[in-house]
Structures are given as C-alpha cells and as structure tokens.
Short mmCIF file of C-alpha atoms and ligand atoms in Angstrom, two decimals:
data_model
loop_
_atom_site.label_atom_id
_atom_site.label_comp_id
_atom_site.label_asym_id
_atom_site.label_seq_id
_atom_site.Cartn_x
_atom_site.Cartn_y
_atom_site.Cartn_z
CA MET G 534 31.99 -80.96 1.04
CA LYS G 535 30.11 -82.12 -2.41
CA ILE G 536 29.83 -79.72 -5.22
CA ILE G 537 26.84 -80.28 -8.29
CA THR G 538 27.56 -77.12 -10.52
CA LEU G 539 24.26 -75.88 -12.66
CA ASP G 540 25.49 -73.28 -14.77
CA GLY G 541 23.62 -71.88 -18.20
CA PRO G 542 21.35 -68.99 -19.67
CA ALA G 543 18.45 -67.49 -18.02
CA GLY G 544 14.95 -69.42 -19.02
CA ALA G 545 16.75 -72.90 -19.08
CA GLY G 546 15.29 -74.06 -16.49
CA LYS G 547 18.44 -73.96 -13.77
CA SER G 548 16.65 -72.08 -10.82
CA SER G 549 13.69 -74.82 -10.62
CA ALA G 550 15.78 -77.77 -11.49
CA ALA G 551 18.55 -76.34 -8.90
CA LYS G 552 15.91 -76.19 -6.05
CA LEU G 553 14.48 -79.75 -6.61
CA LEU G 554 17.65 -81.42 -7.06
CA ALA G 555 18.67 -80.04 -3.81
CA SER G 556 16.01 -81.04 -1.54
CA LYS G 557 16.20 -84.36 -3.06
CA LEU G 558 19.77 -84.87 -2.33
CA GLY G 559 19.07 -82.64 1.10
CA TRP G 560 21.80 -80.43 -0.14
CA CYS G 561 22.05 -76.55 0.10
CA HIS G 562 20.65 -74.58 -3.22
CA MET G 563 23.31 -71.77 -3.85
CA ASP G 564 21.23 -69.32 -6.25
CA THR G 565 24.60 -67.11 -7.48
CA GLY G 566 22.15 -64.96 -9.71
CA ALA G 567 20.17 -63.79 -6.41
CA MET G 568 23.74 -63.28 -4.57
CA TYR G 569 24.52 -60.56 -7.61
CA ARG G 570 21.26 -59.20 -7.46
CA ALA G 571 21.31 -58.58 -3.81
CA VAL G 572 24.58 -56.59 -4.43
CA ALA G 573 22.62 -54.61 -6.94
CA LEU G 574 19.75 -53.82 -4.59
CA ALA G 575 22.17 -53.13 -1.46
CA ALA G 576 23.63 -50.60 -4.16
CA LEU G 577 20.61 -49.07 -4.77
CA GLN G 578 19.42 -48.30 -1.27
CA ARG G 579 22.19 -47.16 -0.32
CA ASN G 580 22.54 -44.58 -3.76
CA VAL G 581 26.13 -46.49 -3.93
CA SER G 582 26.91 -45.34 -7.77
CA LEU G 583 26.86 -48.49 -10.32
CA GLU G 584 29.94 -47.13 -12.04
CA ASN G 585 31.93 -46.86 -8.85
CA GLU G 586 34.13 -50.20 -8.91
CA LYS G 587 35.53 -50.12 -5.83
CA ALA G 588 32.52 -48.97 -3.76
CA LEU G 589 30.53 -51.49 -4.95
CA ALA G 590 33.16 -54.46 -4.48
CA GLN G 591 33.32 -52.80 -0.55
CA LEU G 592 29.89 -53.33 -0.15
CA ALA G 593 29.83 -56.75 -1.56
CA ALA G 594 32.24 -57.11 1.14
CA LYS G 595 30.65 -56.30 3.57
CA ILE G 596 26.77 -57.52 3.47
CA GLU G 597 25.80 -60.96 4.29
CA ILE G 598 23.94 -63.13 2.51
CA GLN G 599 22.05 -66.07 3.17
CA PHE G 600 19.90 -68.78 1.94
CA GLN G 601 17.12 -69.99 4.38
CA SER G 602 14.07 -71.98 3.54
CA GLY G 603 14.21 -70.87 -0.01
CA LEU G 604 14.21 -67.12 0.77
CA VAL G 605 17.01 -65.20 0.34
CA LEU G 606 18.17 -62.98 2.90
CA LEU G 607 20.53 -59.40 2.93
CA ASN G 608 21.53 -58.56 6.27
CA GLY G 609 18.96 -60.87 7.74
CA GLU G 610 15.81 -59.47 5.62
CA ASP G 611 13.92 -61.03 3.17
CA ILE G 612 14.57 -59.93 -0.37
CA SER G 613 13.68 -62.58 -2.49
CA ALA G 614 11.02 -60.81 -4.09
CA GLU G 615 12.47 -57.37 -4.55
CA ILE G 616 15.50 -58.70 -6.04
CA ARG G 617 13.34 -59.88 -9.14
CA ILE G 618 12.08 -56.50 -10.08
CA ASP G 619 13.01 -54.94 -13.40
CA ARG G 620 14.77 -51.84 -11.56
CA VAL G 621 16.85 -54.32 -9.70
CA THR G 622 17.45 -56.82 -12.50
CA ALA G 623 19.16 -53.86 -14.79
CA ALA G 624 21.26 -52.62 -11.97
CA THR G 625 22.64 -56.32 -11.69
CA ARG G 626 24.56 -55.93 -14.84
CA PRO G 627 26.97 -53.20 -13.95
CA VAL G 628 27.66 -55.34 -10.57
CA ALA G 629 28.05 -58.61 -12.02
CA ASP G 630 30.47 -56.79 -15.33
CA ALA G 631 32.87 -55.70 -12.14
CA PRO G 632 35.75 -57.98 -11.72
CA SER G 633 36.44 -56.86 -8.51
CA VAL G 634 32.87 -57.76 -7.54
CA ARG G 635 32.90 -61.05 -8.64
CA GLU G 636 36.05 -61.60 -6.64
CA GLU G 637 33.78 -60.90 -3.20
CA MET G 638 31.15 -63.13 -4.51
CA THR G 639 33.45 -66.05 -5.48
CA THR G 640 35.12 -65.53 -2.01
CA MET G 641 31.39 -65.78 -0.54
CA GLN G 642 30.44 -68.94 -2.75
CA ARG G 643 33.45 -70.76 -2.06
CA ASN G 644 32.95 -70.13 1.61
CA PHE G 645 29.44 -71.49 1.62
CA SER G 646 31.15 -74.73 -0.13
CA LYS G 647 33.07 -75.08 3.19
CA LYS G 648 30.22 -75.65 5.35
CA PHE G 649 27.51 -77.35 2.94
CA ASN G 650 26.97 -79.83 0.01
CA LEU G 651 25.61 -77.53 -2.40
CA VAL G 652 23.69 -77.58 -5.62
CA THR G 653 24.84 -74.15 -7.17
CA GLU G 654 23.62 -72.63 -10.12
CA GLY G 655 24.77 -69.47 -12.13
CA ARG G 656 27.17 -68.63 -15.41
CA ASP G 657 30.57 -68.97 -14.08
CA GLN G 658 29.90 -71.86 -11.46
CA GLY G 659 31.76 -74.91 -13.03
CA THR G 660 34.20 -72.78 -14.90
CA VAL G 661 35.84 -70.36 -12.41
CA VAL G 662 34.25 -70.56 -9.04
CA PHE G 663 34.49 -74.49 -8.69
CA PRO G 664 36.42 -75.83 -11.35
CA GLN G 665 36.95 -78.76 -8.96
CA ALA G 666 33.07 -79.66 -8.71
CA GLU G 667 32.37 -83.29 -8.80
CA LEU G 668 29.58 -82.68 -11.48
CA LYS G 669 29.19 -79.82 -13.71
CA VAL G 670 26.12 -79.53 -16.12
CA TYR G 671 25.27 -76.89 -18.46
CA LEU G 672 21.32 -76.56 -18.76
CA ASP G 673 20.70 -75.06 -22.35
CA ALA G 674 17.24 -74.09 -24.05
CA SER G 675 16.12 -72.60 -27.55
CA PRO G 676 15.63 -68.97 -27.39
CA THR G 677 11.84 -69.37 -27.80
CA ALA G 678 11.49 -71.95 -24.81
CA ARG G 679 13.36 -69.42 -22.37
CA ALA G 680 11.37 -66.83 -23.45
CA ALA G 681 8.14 -68.96 -22.81
CA ARG G 682 9.30 -70.11 -19.36
CA ARG G 683 10.43 -66.22 -18.37
CA TYR G 684 6.76 -64.96 -19.54
CA HIS G 685 4.86 -67.97 -17.29
CA GLU G 686 6.92 -66.87 -14.52
CA ARG G 687 5.91 -63.33 -15.01
CA ILE G 688 2.04 -64.54 -15.28
CA VAL G 689 2.37 -66.63 -12.10
CA ARG G 690 3.87 -63.49 -10.20
CA GLY G 691 0.54 -61.37 -11.61
CA ASP G 692 2.66 -59.10 -13.79
CA THR G 693 1.46 -58.90 -17.13
CA SER G 694 3.63 -55.94 -18.23
CA CYS G 695 5.62 -57.65 -20.96
CA SER G 696 4.78 -59.77 -24.25
CA VAL G 697 6.96 -62.61 -25.21
CA GLU G 698 8.41 -60.69 -28.07
CA GLN G 699 9.73 -58.05 -25.51
CA ILE G 700 10.92 -61.04 -23.05
CA LEU G 701 13.14 -62.02 -26.50
CA ASP G 702 14.52 -59.10 -27.20
CA SER G 703 15.74 -58.17 -23.71
CA GLN G 704 16.88 -62.20 -23.29
CA PHE G 705 18.92 -61.52 -26.49
CA LYS G 706 20.86 -58.66 -24.93
CA ARG G 707 21.60 -60.16 -21.69
CA ASP G 708 22.80 -63.20 -23.52
CA GLN G 709 25.34 -61.03 -25.27
CA GLY G 710 26.33 -59.08 -22.36
CA ASP G 711 26.64 -62.72 -20.09
CA LYS G 712 28.86 -64.32 -22.88
CA ASN G 713 31.01 -61.32 -23.71
CA ARG G 714 31.73 -60.49 -20.02
CA PRO G 715 35.40 -60.05 -19.52
CA VAL G 716 35.41 -62.08 -16.11
CA GLY G 717 32.95 -64.79 -15.57
CA ALA G 718 31.34 -65.22 -18.56
CA MET G 719 28.64 -67.78 -19.58
CA GLU G 720 30.08 -71.00 -21.00
CA ALA G 721 29.94 -74.46 -20.31
CA ALA G 722 33.15 -75.82 -18.46
CA LYS G 723 34.94 -78.45 -21.05
CA ASP G 724 34.07 -81.06 -18.41
CA ALA G 725 30.27 -80.17 -18.39
CA ILE G 726 27.27 -82.53 -19.15
CA ILE G 727 25.30 -80.38 -21.38
CA ILE G 728 21.40 -80.87 -21.47
CA GLN G 729 19.31 -79.32 -24.07
CA THR G 730 15.82 -78.67 -21.91
CA ASP G 731 13.34 -78.20 -24.55
CA GLY G 732 10.40 -80.64 -24.36
CA LEU G 733 11.72 -81.87 -21.22
CA THR G 734 9.81 -81.58 -18.13
CA LEU G 735 11.43 -80.57 -14.87
CA GLU G 736 11.51 -84.24 -13.59
CA ASN G 737 13.23 -85.15 -16.80
CA VAL G 738 15.90 -82.78 -15.93
CA VAL G 739 16.34 -83.74 -12.36
CA ASN G 740 16.17 -87.58 -13.09
CA HIS G 741 18.97 -87.04 -15.41
CA VAL G 742 21.03 -84.86 -13.30
CA LEU G 743 20.41 -87.37 -10.35
CA ASP G 744 21.51 -90.43 -12.56
CA LEU G 745 24.76 -88.61 -12.99
CA ALA G 746 24.73 -87.91 -9.68
CA ARG G 747 24.63 -91.55 -8.81
CA VAL G 748 26.97 -92.83 -11.25
CA ARG G 749 29.70 -90.57 -9.79
CA GLY G 750 28.87 -91.79 -6.17
CA LEU G 751 27.38 -88.53 -5.15
CA THR G 752 24.19 -90.10 -3.75
CA SER G 753 23.49 -93.89 -2.41
CA ASN G 754 19.75 -93.23 -3.21
O1 C5P L 755 20.20 -66.20 -12.83
P1 C5P L 755 19.74 -64.43 -12.93
O2 C5P L 755 19.17 -64.08 -13.83
O3 C5P L 755 19.11 -64.48 -11.73
O4 C5P L 755 21.05 -63.60 -12.56
C1 C5P L 755 21.19 -62.36 -12.53
C2 C5P L 755 22.22 -61.54 -13.21
O5 C5P L 755 23.74 -62.18 -12.80
C3 C5P L 755 22.64 -62.31 -14.63
O6 C5P L 755 22.17 -61.51 -15.92
C4 C5P L 755 23.95 -62.58 -14.50
O7 C5P L 755 24.54 -61.52 -15.57
C5 C5P L 755 24.50 -62.49 -13.56
N1 C5P L 755 25.19 -63.88 -12.81
C6 C5P L 755 26.29 -63.91 -13.05
N2 C5P L 755 27.17 -64.96 -12.60
C7 C5P L 755 26.31 -65.90 -12.09
C8 C5P L 755 25.08 -65.82 -11.40
C9 C5P L 755 24.19 -64.38 -12.40
O8 C5P L 755 27.18 -62.50 -13.57
N3 C5P L 755 27.25 -66.77 -11.15
#
C-alpha cells in the first residue's frame, strides 16, 4: 500500500494536516503519538510500572489499537480524550523511550500499512518505521508558533490551566527528550521535504503536500 509520512515536533501542525490530507486522499490517518499515548494509558490503568520496560513491551504487544472515524480505540473503547490529559502525556515519555516498546509499535504500524494506504504522523515514521515511504514530509515551526498553536488547542478544549510561557517551557523539555532518544529520535529523514509552517494556513500546508503527492503519482486528482 502507499505511505506518506509526516514527522516533526509537537505543535508544528502535523495532526490537523495529516487528518485533512488523509480525508482528501481517502486514505487512513495513523496518529502514532496516540499509539504511544494509548500504551501509557493502558499501563496507568493496569498499574504497570513505567520503569519496567519488559512489562511495558508485553503490554504493548497484547493491546489492540484502532483508528475509527477520527477516534482512537483501545481494546474497542474510545480513549481519544483521555490520552490527551497531562498525566497520560507525562507517562508517555518513559513508554516512548523504551526500545522494546518501540519495536512493538513499529510492528503494529507496519501491519497497518499492509492493509491501508496511510498518512502517518509521528517522529520516526520516515526514518525508522517506513524508510521506503513514497513521500516523506517533515513539518517544523518556530518554538513560539508551536506554543501558540498548543495554547489555542487547550483553550478550545476548555483547558485554561496553562500559560503560553509554561507551554514553551514544557515544549522545550519535550523536544530535548524527543531529539535525544537513543532509538526513534525525532529527525527529518535525509530524503524528507521540510516545510516550515510559520505563517502558513492548514490549507497551504495540505495543498503543498498534495502537490508533492501528485508529482510522485500518488494521486490522480
Ligand atoms: O505527537 P504526540 O505529542 O501525541 O506524541 C506523544 C509522545 O509520543 C511524544 O512526546 C513523542 O515523544 C512520542 N512519539 C514517539 N514516536 C512517534 C510519535 C510520538 O516517540 N512516532
């Protein structure tokens, strides 16, 4: 099946772009950050220690994650909202740092690609999981633009607990973790097209990627 990878840091606009792109192409949108979040949530629910890498990998191997009509399901249950709460975000770090959990997630992600054409978003999709992808895009943006986008997303969710400054601070720490992870670190693949999204609308970004997809013969319209 065909694959477009969208990697990059949090707040660069990956999720909205991946969703719209997938819907325009009629492909599946695979949110791999949501998959790591789902493992973290499952670990919290079952009291699996976040320091026990073996137990986390075993858990990752046995849960079922599905994407259905814009929802994320864990063993059939809608967890779309729960995986975004701060407690789960914090628990996602050790989960995503564990190489054997990443192996399980990589297998699950490759299995999805056997059944569906994918627009997949994450950190390591173009580098580790799908080095053969037909089109690789890396979305980036300035720290302030990313924090502003995150702030706006929180406000839309009715969450006014954080200032932009606090978001900037936690974003910096998260970036450090994402870039310095020994396996699956966040980086642009050598053959990725880098799009700086500051000042671009969602439509600008998606149209740019669609143009690239057309040039590569991934879409007829
Ligand atoms: O994209 P999102 O913020 O939902 O990702 C949650 C966490 O999962 C990120 O902080 C990142 O460290 C991790 N992640 C990852 N590999 C991916 C996608 C996300 O390590 N492919």
